[in-house]
Coordinates of C-alpha atoms in Angstrom, one line a residue:
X27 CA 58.2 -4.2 -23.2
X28 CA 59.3 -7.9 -24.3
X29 CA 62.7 -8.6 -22.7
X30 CA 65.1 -10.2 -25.6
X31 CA 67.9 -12.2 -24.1
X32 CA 71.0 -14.5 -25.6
X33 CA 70.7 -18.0 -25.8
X34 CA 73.4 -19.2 -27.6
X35 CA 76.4 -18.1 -30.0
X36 CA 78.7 -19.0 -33.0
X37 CA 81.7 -17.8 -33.4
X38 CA 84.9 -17.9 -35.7
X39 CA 87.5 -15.2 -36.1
X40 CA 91.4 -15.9 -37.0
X41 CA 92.0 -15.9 -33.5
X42 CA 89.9 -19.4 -33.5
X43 CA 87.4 -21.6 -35.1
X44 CA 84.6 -21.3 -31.8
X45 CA 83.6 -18.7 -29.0
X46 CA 85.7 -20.3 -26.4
X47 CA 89.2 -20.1 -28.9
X48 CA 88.8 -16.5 -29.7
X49 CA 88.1 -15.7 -26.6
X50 CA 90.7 -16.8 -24.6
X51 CA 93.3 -15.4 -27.3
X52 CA 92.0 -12.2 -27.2
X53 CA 92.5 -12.3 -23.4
X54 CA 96.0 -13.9 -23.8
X55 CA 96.2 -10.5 -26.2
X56 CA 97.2 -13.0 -29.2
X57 CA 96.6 -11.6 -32.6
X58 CA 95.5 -13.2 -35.0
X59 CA 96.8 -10.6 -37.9
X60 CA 99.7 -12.2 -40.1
X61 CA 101.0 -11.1 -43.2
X62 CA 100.2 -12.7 -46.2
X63 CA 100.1 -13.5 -49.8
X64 CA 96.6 -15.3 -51.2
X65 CA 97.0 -13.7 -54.4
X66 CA 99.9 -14.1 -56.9
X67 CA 99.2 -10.9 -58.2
X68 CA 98.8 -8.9 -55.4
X69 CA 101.7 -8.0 -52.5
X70 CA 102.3 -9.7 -48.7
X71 CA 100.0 -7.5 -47.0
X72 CA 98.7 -8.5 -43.4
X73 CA 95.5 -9.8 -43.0
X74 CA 92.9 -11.9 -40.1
X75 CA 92.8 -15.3 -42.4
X76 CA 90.7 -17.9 -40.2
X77 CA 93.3 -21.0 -42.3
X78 CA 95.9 -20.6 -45.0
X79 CA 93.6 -19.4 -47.9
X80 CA 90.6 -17.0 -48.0
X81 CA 87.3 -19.2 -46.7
X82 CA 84.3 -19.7 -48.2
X83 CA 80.9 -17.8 -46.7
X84 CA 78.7 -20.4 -46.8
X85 CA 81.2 -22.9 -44.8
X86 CA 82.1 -20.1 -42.6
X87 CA 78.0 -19.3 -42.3
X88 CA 77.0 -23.1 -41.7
X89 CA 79.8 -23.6 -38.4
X90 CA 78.6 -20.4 -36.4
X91 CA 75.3 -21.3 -37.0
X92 CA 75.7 -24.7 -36.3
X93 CA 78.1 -23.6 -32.9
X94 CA 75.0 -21.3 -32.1
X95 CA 71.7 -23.9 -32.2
X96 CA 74.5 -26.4 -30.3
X97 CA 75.0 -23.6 -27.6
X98 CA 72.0 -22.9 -27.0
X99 CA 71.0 -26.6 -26.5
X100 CA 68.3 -26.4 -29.7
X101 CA 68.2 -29.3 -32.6
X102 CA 66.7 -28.1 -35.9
X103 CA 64.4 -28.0 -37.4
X104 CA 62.9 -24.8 -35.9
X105 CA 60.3 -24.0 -37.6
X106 CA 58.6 -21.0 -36.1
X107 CA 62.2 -19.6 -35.9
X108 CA 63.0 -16.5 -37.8
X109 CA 66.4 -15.5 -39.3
X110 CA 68.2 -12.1 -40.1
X111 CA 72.1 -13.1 -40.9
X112 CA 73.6 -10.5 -43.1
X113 CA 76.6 -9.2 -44.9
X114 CA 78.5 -6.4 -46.5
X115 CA 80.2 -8.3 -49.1
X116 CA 78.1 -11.5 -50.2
X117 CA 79.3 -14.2 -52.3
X118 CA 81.9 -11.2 -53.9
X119 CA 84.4 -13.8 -54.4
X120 CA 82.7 -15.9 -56.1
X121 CA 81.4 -13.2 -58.3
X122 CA 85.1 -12.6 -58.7
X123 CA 86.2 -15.8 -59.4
X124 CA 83.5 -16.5 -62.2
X125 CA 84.3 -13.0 -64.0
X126 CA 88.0 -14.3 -64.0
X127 CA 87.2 -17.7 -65.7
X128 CA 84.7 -16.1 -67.9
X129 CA 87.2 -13.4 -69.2
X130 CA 90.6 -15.3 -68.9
X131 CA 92.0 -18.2 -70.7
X132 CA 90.0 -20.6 -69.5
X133 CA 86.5 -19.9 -70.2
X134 CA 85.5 -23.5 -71.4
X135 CA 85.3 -25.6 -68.2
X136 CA 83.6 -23.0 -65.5
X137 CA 84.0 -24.5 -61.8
X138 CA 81.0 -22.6 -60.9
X139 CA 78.6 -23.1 -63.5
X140 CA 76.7 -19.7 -64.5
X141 CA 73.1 -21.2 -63.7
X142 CA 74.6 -21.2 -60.0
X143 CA 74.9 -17.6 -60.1
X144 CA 71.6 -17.1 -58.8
X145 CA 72.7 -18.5 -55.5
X146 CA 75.2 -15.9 -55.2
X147 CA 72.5 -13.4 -54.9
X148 CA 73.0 -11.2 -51.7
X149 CA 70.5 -12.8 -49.7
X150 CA 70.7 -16.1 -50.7
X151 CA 73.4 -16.7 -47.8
X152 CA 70.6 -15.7 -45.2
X153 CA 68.1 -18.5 -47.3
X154 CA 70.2 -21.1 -46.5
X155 CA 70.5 -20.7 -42.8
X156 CA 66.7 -21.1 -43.1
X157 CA 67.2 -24.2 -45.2
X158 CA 69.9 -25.3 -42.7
X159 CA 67.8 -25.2 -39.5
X160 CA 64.5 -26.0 -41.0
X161 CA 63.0 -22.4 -40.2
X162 CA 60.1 -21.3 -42.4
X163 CA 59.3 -17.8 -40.8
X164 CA 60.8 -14.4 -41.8
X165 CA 64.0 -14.5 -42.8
X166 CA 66.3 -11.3 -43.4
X167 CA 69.5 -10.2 -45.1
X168 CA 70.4 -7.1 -44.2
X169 CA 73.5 -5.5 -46.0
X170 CA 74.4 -2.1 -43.9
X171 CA 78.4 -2.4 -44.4
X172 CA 80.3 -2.6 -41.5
X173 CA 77.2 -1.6 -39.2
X174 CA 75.7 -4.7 -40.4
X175 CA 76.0 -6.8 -37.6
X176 CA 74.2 -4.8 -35.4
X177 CA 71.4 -4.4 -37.5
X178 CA 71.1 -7.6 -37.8
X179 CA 70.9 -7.9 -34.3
X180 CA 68.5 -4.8 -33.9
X181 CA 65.9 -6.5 -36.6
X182 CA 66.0 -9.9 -35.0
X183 CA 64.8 -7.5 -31.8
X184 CA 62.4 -5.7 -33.1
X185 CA 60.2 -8.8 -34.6
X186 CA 60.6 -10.3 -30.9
X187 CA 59.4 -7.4 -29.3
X188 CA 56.5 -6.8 -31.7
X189 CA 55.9 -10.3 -30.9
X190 CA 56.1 -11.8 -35.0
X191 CA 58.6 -14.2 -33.2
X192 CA 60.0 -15.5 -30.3
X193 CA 63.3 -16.9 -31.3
X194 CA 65.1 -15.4 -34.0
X195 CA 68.8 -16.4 -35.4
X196 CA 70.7 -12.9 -36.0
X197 CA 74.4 -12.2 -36.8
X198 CA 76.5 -11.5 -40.0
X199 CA 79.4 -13.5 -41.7
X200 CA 81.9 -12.2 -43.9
X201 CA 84.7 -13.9 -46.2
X202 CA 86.0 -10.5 -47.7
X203 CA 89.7 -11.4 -48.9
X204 CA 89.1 -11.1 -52.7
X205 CA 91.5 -9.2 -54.4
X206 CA 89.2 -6.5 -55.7
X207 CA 88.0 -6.1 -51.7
X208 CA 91.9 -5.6 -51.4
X209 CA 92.8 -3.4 -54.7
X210 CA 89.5 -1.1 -53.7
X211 CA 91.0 -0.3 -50.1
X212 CA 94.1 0.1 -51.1
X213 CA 93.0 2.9 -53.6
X214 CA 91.7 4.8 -51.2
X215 CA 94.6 4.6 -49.0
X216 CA 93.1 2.8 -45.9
X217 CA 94.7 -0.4 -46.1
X218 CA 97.4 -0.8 -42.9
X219 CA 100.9 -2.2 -44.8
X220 CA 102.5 -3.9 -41.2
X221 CA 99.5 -4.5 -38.8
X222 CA 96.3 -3.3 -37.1
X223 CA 96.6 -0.6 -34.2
X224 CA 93.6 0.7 -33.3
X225 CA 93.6 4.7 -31.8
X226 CA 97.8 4.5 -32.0
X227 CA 99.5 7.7 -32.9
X228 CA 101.2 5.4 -35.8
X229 CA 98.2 3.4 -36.8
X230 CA 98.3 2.7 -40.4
X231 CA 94.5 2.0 -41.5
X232 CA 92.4 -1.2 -41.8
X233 CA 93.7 -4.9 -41.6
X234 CA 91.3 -7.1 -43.6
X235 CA 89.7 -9.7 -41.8
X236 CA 87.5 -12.7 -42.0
X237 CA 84.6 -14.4 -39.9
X238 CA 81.5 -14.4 -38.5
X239 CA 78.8 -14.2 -35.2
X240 CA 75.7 -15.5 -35.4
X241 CA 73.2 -15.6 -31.8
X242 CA 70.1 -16.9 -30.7
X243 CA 67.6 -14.5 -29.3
X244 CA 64.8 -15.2 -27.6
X245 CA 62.2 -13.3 -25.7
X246 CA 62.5 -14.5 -22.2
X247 CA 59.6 -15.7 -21.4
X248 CA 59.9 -18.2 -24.0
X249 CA 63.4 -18.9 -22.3
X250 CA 62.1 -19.3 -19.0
X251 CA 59.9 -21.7 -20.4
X252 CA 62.2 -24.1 -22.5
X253 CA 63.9 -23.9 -18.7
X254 CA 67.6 -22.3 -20.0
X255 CA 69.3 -22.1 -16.6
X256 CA 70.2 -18.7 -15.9
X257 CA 74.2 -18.8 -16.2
X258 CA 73.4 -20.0 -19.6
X259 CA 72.1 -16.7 -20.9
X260 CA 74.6 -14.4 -22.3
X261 CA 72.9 -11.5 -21.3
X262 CA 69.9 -8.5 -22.6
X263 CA 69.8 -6.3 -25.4
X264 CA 68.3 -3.3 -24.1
X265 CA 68.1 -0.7 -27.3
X266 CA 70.2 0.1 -30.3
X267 CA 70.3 3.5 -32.1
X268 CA 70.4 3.0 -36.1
X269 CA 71.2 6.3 -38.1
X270 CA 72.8 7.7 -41.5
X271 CA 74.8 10.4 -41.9
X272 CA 73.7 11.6 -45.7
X273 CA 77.1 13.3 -46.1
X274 CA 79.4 11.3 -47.7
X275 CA 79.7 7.9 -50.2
X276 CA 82.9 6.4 -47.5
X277 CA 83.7 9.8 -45.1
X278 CA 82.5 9.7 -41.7
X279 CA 80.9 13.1 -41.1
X280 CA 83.4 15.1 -39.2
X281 CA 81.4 16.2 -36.1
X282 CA 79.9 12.4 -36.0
X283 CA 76.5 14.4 -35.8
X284 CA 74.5 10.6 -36.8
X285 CA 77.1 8.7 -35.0
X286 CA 76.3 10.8 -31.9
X287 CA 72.3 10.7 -32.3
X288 CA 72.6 6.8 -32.8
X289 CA 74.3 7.0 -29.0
X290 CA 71.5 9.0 -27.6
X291 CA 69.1 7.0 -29.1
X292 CA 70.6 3.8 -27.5
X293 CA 70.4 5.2 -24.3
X294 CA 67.2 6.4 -24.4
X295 CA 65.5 3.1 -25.4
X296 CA 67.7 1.4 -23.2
X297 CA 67.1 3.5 -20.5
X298 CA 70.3 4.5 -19.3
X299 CA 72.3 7.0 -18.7
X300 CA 76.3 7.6 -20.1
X301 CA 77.4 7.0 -17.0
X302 CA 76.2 3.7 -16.7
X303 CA 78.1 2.5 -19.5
X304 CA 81.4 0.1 -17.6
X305 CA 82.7 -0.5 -20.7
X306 CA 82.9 0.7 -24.8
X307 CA 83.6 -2.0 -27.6
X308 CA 84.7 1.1 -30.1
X309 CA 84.2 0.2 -33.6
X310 CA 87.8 1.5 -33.7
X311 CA 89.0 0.4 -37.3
X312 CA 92.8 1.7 -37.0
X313 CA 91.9 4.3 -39.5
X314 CA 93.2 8.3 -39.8
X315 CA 89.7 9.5 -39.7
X316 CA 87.6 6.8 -37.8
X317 CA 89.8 6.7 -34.5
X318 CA 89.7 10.6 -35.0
X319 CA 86.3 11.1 -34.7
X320 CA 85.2 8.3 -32.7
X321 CA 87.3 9.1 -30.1
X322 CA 85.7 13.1 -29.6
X323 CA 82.6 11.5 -29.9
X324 CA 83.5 9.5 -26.6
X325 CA 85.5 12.3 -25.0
X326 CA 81.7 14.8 -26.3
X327 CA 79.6 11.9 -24.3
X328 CA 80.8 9.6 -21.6
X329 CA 83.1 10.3 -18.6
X330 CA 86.9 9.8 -19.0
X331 CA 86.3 6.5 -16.8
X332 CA 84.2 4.3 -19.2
X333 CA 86.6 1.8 -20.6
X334 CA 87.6 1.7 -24.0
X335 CA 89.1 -0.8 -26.6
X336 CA 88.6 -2.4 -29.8
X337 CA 89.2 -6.1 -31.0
X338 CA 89.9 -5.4 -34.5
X339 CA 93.6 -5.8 -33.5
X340 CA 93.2 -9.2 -32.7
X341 CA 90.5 -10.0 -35.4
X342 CA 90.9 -7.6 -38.2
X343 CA 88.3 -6.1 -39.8
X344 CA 85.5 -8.5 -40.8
X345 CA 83.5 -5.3 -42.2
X346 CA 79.8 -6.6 -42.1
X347 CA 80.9 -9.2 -39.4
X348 CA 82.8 -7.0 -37.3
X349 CA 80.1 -5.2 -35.4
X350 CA 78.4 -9.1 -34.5
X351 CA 82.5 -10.3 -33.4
X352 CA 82.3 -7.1 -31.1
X353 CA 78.4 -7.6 -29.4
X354 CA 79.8 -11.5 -29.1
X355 CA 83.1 -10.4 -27.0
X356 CA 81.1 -7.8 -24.8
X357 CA 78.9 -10.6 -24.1
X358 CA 81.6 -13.0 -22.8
X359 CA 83.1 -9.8 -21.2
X360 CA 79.5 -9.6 -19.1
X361 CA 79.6 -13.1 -18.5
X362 CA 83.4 -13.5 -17.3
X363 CA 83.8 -10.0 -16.1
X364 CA 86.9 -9.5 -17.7
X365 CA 87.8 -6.6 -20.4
X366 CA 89.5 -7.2 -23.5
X367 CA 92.7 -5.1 -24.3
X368 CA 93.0 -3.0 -27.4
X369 CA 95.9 -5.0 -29.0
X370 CA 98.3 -3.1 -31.0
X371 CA 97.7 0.1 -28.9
X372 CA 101.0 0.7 -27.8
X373 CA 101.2 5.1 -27.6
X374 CA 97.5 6.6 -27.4
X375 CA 96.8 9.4 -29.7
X376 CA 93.9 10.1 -27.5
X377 CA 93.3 10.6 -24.0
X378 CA 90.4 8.2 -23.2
X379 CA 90.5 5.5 -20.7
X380 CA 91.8 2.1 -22.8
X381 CA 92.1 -1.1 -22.0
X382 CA 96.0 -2.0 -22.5
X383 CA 95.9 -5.5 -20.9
X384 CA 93.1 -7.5 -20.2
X385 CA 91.6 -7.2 -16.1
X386 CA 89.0 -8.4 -14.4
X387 CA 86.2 -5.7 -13.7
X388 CA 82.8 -5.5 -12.4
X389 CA 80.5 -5.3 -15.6
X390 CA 77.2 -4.9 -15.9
X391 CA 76.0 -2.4 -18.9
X392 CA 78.0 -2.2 -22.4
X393 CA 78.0 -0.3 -25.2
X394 CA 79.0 -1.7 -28.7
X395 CA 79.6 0.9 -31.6
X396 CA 79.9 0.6 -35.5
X397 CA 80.2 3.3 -37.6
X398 CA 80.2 1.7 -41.5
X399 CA 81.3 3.6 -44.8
X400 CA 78.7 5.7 -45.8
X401 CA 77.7 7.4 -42.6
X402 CA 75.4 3.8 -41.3
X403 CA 75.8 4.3 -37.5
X404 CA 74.5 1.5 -35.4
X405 CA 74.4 0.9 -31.3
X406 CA 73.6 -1.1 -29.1
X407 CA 73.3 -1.9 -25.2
X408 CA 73.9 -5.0 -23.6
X409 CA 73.4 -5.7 -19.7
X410 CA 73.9 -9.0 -17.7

């Protein structure tokens, strides 16, 4: 089997605009949730803004990616390179911003012209990467909702190790403040109204956030020969598990049947056992029914030791970003040896072993979870 290792990574959350920022803040257990107000028409509700105002995707897309090639010591163009960035919402606000010049009182001067609407098409975002870095081989754009990270990241592993490619560029980005994003979770009653806490007795629901994670992989012979030193790999993706739970439209199915068979899976291709697992980035959304579940689906699989916690208290919740922010802060936990705490957990409704403060551990296997609306379950295994 073709090992796949981690070259290089771009990140930026609103706890920072690179890796190294967001990182040491979510040690620090700095948040980087704040209440506020982008739209007139819409409440002060809190939210994980990267600046003052919602950002724009394609900026947002062409730093991490940028941050990524510079990480992993690479200068474009890579040609033979393939690329699978993805996410859940798209260039939604700008499809929102047209349909409100188009239908309000100003519909003669359009700021974004209608024959640009064609590249606000879904994968469009994923073609300019390969535009960006010069890369003319495969190039994906996978939209899986909040799992979407991680499939990202499990397609850019699978053309590796069916050797199409050796280096692929993989990760999601998502700019979801929009007020219909806002107005559509706050219908169904999952928006949070003070802050993010995930698996709290009081949490509240979802805090909106924004971002994005984008990684080199490469197989590691092709590593070993462009001579990457070894303390500048990030670590191996060992497996994933990708399944759908065919029950609901946004319900997680209560027994997490396809959540749990997404775990198995994992293991299996990865080859280890639940009690190898040191350590659990939940997907842990701060939700009634997600924390619910996902927490007997822990409690069903792994021993009461495994650590636990989520970042999404720090972060928010990028949706289609979130699952590549959580494989990007395992990976610095492997290579720093040091656990995240589950910020905004202050009473557990569930017994399961959480991270409350940031410690130093040893670390040598994770697991990263997402469970997305629509029953999209995606895992994967990371190892030094």
């Amino acid at each position: 089997m073709v090992r796949v290792v981690v070259t290089g990574i771009g990140l930026v959350s609103a706890l920072g605009n690179s890796l190294e920022d967001s990182w040491q803040n979510l040690l620090s257990g700095t948040t980087g949730v704040k209440l506020h107000q982008p739209f007139p028409e819409l409440l002060k509700i809190p939210l994980g803004l990267i600046g003052d105002k919602p950002s724009d995707l394609s900026t947002l897309t062409q730093m991490v990616v940028n941050s990524a090639l510079e990480d992993a010591k690479l200068v474009a163009p890579l040609v033979d390179c393939a690329v699978v960035v993805g996410s859940s919402r798209g260039y939604q606000g700008s499809w929102e911003k047209l349909a409100r010049q188009m239908y309000g009182k100003d519909t003669l001067e359009l700021s974004l012209k209608l024959e640009d609407w064609l590249y606000t098409l879904p994968q469009m975002n994923a073609l300019a990467v390969a535009r960006q870095i010069g890369a003319t081989g495969m190039v994906l754009a996978p939209m899986a909702a909040c799992a979407t990270g991680i499939w990202a990241i499990a397609q850019a592993v699978m053309l590796i190790q069916t050797g199409q490619c050796q280096r692929v560029i993989a990760g999601a980005v998502e700019a979801p403040i929009t007020p219909l994003t806002i107005c559509g979770f706050q219908q169904m009653g999952a928006l949070a109204t003070t802050g993010a806490y995930p698996f709290d007795l009081h949490r509240e629901g979802l805090v909106l956030g924004e971002g994005g994670a984008v990684f080199v992989l490469e197989s590691a012979d092709l590593a070993k020969q462009r001579q990457t030193k070894p303390e500048n790999i990030y670590g191996e993706i060992l497996g994933f598990g990708l399944t759908a739970d065919a029950f609901h439209s946004y319900q997680p199915e209560p027994e997490g049947k396809g959540a749990i068979t997404a775990i198995q899976q994992c293991l299996k291709r990865s080859r280890l056992r639940p009690a190898d697992i040191d350590y659990i980035h939940a997907h842990g959304t701060g939700t009634l029914l997600n924390d619910r579940i996902e927490s007997k689906i822990i409690q069903h699989l792994f021993p009461p030791t495994v650590a636990i916690s989520s970042t999404k208290g720090s972060s928010g919740h990028t949706l289609g970003a979130s699952a590549a922010l959580g494989v990007a802060f395992a990976l610095m936990s492997i290579r720093y040896q040091r656990l995240p705490a589950c910020v905004g957990l202050q009473q557990p409704e569930f017994d399961l072993n959480f991270v409350t403060t940031a410690k130093e551990t040893k670390i040598s296997q994770i697991l990263c979870s997402s469970f997305g609306f629509g029953g999209q379950n995606a895992v994967i295994a990371l190892s030094k």
